[in-house]
PDB file of C-alpha atoms in Angstrom:
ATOM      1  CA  UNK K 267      -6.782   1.821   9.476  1.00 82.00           C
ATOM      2  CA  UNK K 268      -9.893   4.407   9.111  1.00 82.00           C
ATOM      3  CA  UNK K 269      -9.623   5.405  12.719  1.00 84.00           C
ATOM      4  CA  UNK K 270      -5.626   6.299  11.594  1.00 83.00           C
ATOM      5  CA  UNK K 271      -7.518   8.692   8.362  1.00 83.00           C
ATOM      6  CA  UNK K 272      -6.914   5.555   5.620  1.00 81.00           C
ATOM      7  CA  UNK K 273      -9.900   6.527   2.840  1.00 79.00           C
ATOM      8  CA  UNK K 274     -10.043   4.266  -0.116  1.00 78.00           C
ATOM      9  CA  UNK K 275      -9.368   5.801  -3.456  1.00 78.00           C
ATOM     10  CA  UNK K 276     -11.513   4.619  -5.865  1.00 73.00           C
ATOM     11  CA  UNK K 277     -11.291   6.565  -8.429  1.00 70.00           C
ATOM     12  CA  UNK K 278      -8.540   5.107 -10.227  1.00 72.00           C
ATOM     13  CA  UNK K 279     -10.818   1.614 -10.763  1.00 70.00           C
ATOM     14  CA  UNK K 280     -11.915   1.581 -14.039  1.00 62.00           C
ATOM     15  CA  UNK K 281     -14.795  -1.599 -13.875  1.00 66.00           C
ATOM     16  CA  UNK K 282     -18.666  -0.334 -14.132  1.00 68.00           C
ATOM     17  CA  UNK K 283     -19.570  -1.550 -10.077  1.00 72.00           C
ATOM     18  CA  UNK K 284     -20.595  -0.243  -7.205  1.00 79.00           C
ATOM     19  CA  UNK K 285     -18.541   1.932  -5.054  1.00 74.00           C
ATOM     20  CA  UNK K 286     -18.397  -0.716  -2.022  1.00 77.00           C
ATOM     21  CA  UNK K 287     -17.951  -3.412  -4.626  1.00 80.00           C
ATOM     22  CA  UNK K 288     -14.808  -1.472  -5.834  1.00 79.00           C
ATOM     23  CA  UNK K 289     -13.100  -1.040  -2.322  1.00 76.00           C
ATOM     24  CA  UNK K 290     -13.604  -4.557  -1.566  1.00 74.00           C
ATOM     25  CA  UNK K 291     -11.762  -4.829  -5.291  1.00 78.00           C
ATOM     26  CA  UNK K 292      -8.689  -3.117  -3.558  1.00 80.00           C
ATOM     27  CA  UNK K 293      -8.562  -5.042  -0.550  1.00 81.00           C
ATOM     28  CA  UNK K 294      -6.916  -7.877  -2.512  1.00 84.00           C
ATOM     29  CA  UNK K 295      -3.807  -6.065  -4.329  1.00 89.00           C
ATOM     30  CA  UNK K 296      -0.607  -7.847  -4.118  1.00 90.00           C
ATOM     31  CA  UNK K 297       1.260  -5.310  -2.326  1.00 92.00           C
ATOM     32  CA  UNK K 298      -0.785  -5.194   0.488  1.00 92.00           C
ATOM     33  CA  UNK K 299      -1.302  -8.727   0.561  1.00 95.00           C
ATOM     34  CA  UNK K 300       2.928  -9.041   0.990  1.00 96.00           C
ATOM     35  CA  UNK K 301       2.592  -6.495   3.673  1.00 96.00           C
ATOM     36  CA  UNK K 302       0.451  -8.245   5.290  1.00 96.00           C
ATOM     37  CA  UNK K 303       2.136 -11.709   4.976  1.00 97.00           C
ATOM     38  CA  UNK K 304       5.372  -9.853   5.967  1.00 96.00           C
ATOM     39  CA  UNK K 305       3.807  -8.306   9.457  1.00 96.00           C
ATOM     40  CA  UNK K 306       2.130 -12.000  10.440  1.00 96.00           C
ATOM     41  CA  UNK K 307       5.642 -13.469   9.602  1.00 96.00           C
ATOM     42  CA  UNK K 308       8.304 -11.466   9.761  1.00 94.00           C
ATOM     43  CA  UNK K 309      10.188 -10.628  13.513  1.00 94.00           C
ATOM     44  CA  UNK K 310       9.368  -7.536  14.898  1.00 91.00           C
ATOM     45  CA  UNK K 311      11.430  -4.703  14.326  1.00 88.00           C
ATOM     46  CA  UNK K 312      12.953  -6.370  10.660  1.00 94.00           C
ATOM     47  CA  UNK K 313      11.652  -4.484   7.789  1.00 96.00           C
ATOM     48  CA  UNK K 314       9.229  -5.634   5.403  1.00 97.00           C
ATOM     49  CA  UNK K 315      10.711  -5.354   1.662  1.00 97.00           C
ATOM     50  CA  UNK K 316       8.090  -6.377  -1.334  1.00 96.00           C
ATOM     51  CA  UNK K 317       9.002  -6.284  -4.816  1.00 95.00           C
ATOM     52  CA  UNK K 318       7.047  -5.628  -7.109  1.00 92.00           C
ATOM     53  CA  UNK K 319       7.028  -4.980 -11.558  1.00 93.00           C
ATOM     54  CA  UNK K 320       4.569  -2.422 -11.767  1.00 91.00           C
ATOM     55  CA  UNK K 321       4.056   0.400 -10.697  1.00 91.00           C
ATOM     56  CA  UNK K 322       1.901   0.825  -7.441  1.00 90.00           C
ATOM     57  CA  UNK K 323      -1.772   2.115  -7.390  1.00 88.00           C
ATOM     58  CA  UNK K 324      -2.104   5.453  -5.104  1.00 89.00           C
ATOM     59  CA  UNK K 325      -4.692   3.798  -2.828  1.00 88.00           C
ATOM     60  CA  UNK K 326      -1.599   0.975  -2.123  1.00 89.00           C
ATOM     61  CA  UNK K 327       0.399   3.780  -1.363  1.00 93.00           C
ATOM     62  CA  UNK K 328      -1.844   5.619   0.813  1.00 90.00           C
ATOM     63  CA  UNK K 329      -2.749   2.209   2.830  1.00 92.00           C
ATOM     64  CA  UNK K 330       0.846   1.099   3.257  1.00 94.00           C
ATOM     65  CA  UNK K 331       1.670   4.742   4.738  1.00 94.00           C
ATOM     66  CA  UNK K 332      -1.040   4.242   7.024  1.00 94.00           C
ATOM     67  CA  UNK K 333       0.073   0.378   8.037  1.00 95.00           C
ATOM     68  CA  UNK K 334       3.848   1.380   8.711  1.00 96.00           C
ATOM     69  CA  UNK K 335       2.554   3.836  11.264  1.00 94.00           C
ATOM     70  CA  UNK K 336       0.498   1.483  12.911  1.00 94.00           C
ATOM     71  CA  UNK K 337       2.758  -1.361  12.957  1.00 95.00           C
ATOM     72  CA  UNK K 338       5.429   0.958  13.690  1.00 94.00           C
ATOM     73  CA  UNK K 339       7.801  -0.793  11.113  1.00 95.00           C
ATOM     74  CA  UNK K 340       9.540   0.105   7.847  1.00 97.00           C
ATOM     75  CA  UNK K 341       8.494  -1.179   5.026  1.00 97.00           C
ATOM     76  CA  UNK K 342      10.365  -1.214   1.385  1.00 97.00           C
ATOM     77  CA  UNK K 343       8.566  -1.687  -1.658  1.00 96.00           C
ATOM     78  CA  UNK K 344      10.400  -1.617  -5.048  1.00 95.00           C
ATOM     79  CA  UNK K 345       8.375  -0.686  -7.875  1.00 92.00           C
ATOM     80  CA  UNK K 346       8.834  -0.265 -11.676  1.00 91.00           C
ATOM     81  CA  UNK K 347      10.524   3.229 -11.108  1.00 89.00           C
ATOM     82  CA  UNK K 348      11.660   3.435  -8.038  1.00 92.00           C
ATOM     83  CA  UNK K 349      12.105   2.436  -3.899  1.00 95.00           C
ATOM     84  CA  UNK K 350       9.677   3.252  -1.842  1.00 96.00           C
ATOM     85  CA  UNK K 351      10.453   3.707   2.208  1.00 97.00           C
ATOM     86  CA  UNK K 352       7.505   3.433   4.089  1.00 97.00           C
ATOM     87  CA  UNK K 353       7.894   4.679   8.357  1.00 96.00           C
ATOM     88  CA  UNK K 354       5.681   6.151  11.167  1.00 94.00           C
ATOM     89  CA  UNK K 355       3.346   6.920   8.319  1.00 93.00           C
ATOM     90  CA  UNK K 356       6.057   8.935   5.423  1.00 95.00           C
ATOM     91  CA  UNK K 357       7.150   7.766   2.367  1.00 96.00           C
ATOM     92  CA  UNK K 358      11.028   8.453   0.998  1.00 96.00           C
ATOM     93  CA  UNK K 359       9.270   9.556  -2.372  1.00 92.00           C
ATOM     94  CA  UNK K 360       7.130  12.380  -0.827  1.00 91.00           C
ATOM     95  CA  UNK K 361       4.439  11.217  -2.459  1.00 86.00           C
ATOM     96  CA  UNK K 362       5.469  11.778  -5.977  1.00 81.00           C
ATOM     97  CA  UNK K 363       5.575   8.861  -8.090  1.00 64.00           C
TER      98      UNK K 363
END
């Protein structure tokens, strides 16, 4: 995903660590833990759709923009406010959420 441009945004974790300690933190959020489950087990060419009660994290949204263009697939993700329609790399909400 870095050789795509994926940068992890850090900014938005709010525990006193290191910066490597707080991208590993990300690494490990739910939504791109579905996506990930959803690519290993889904058939190609289905979408992926997660669910999800909050709202997602911008560095969530930034990696599954960068996933959907690598894996070429689209991927829905339902937040607290509102769909989210991830392909080749755009989201439906322009990034604005």
């Amino acid at each position: 995903m870095r050789e795509e441009g994926y940068v992890s945004s850090t900014k938005l974790v709010l525990h006193d660590v290191e910066e490597e300690e707080k991208e590993h933190m990300l690494k490990y959020h739910s939504e791109k833990l579905a996506v990930a489950f959803g690519i290993l087990t889904m058939p190609a060419g289905r979408p992926i759709r997660v669910m999800k009660n909050l709202r997602v994290c911008e560095d969530c949204h930034s990696a599954i923009k960068h996933i959907s263009k690598i894996v070429g697939r689209l991927i829905i993700l339902r937040d607290s406010h509102r769909f989210h329609h991830f392909n080749n790399g755009i989201c439906s909400c322009g990034d604005y959420w």
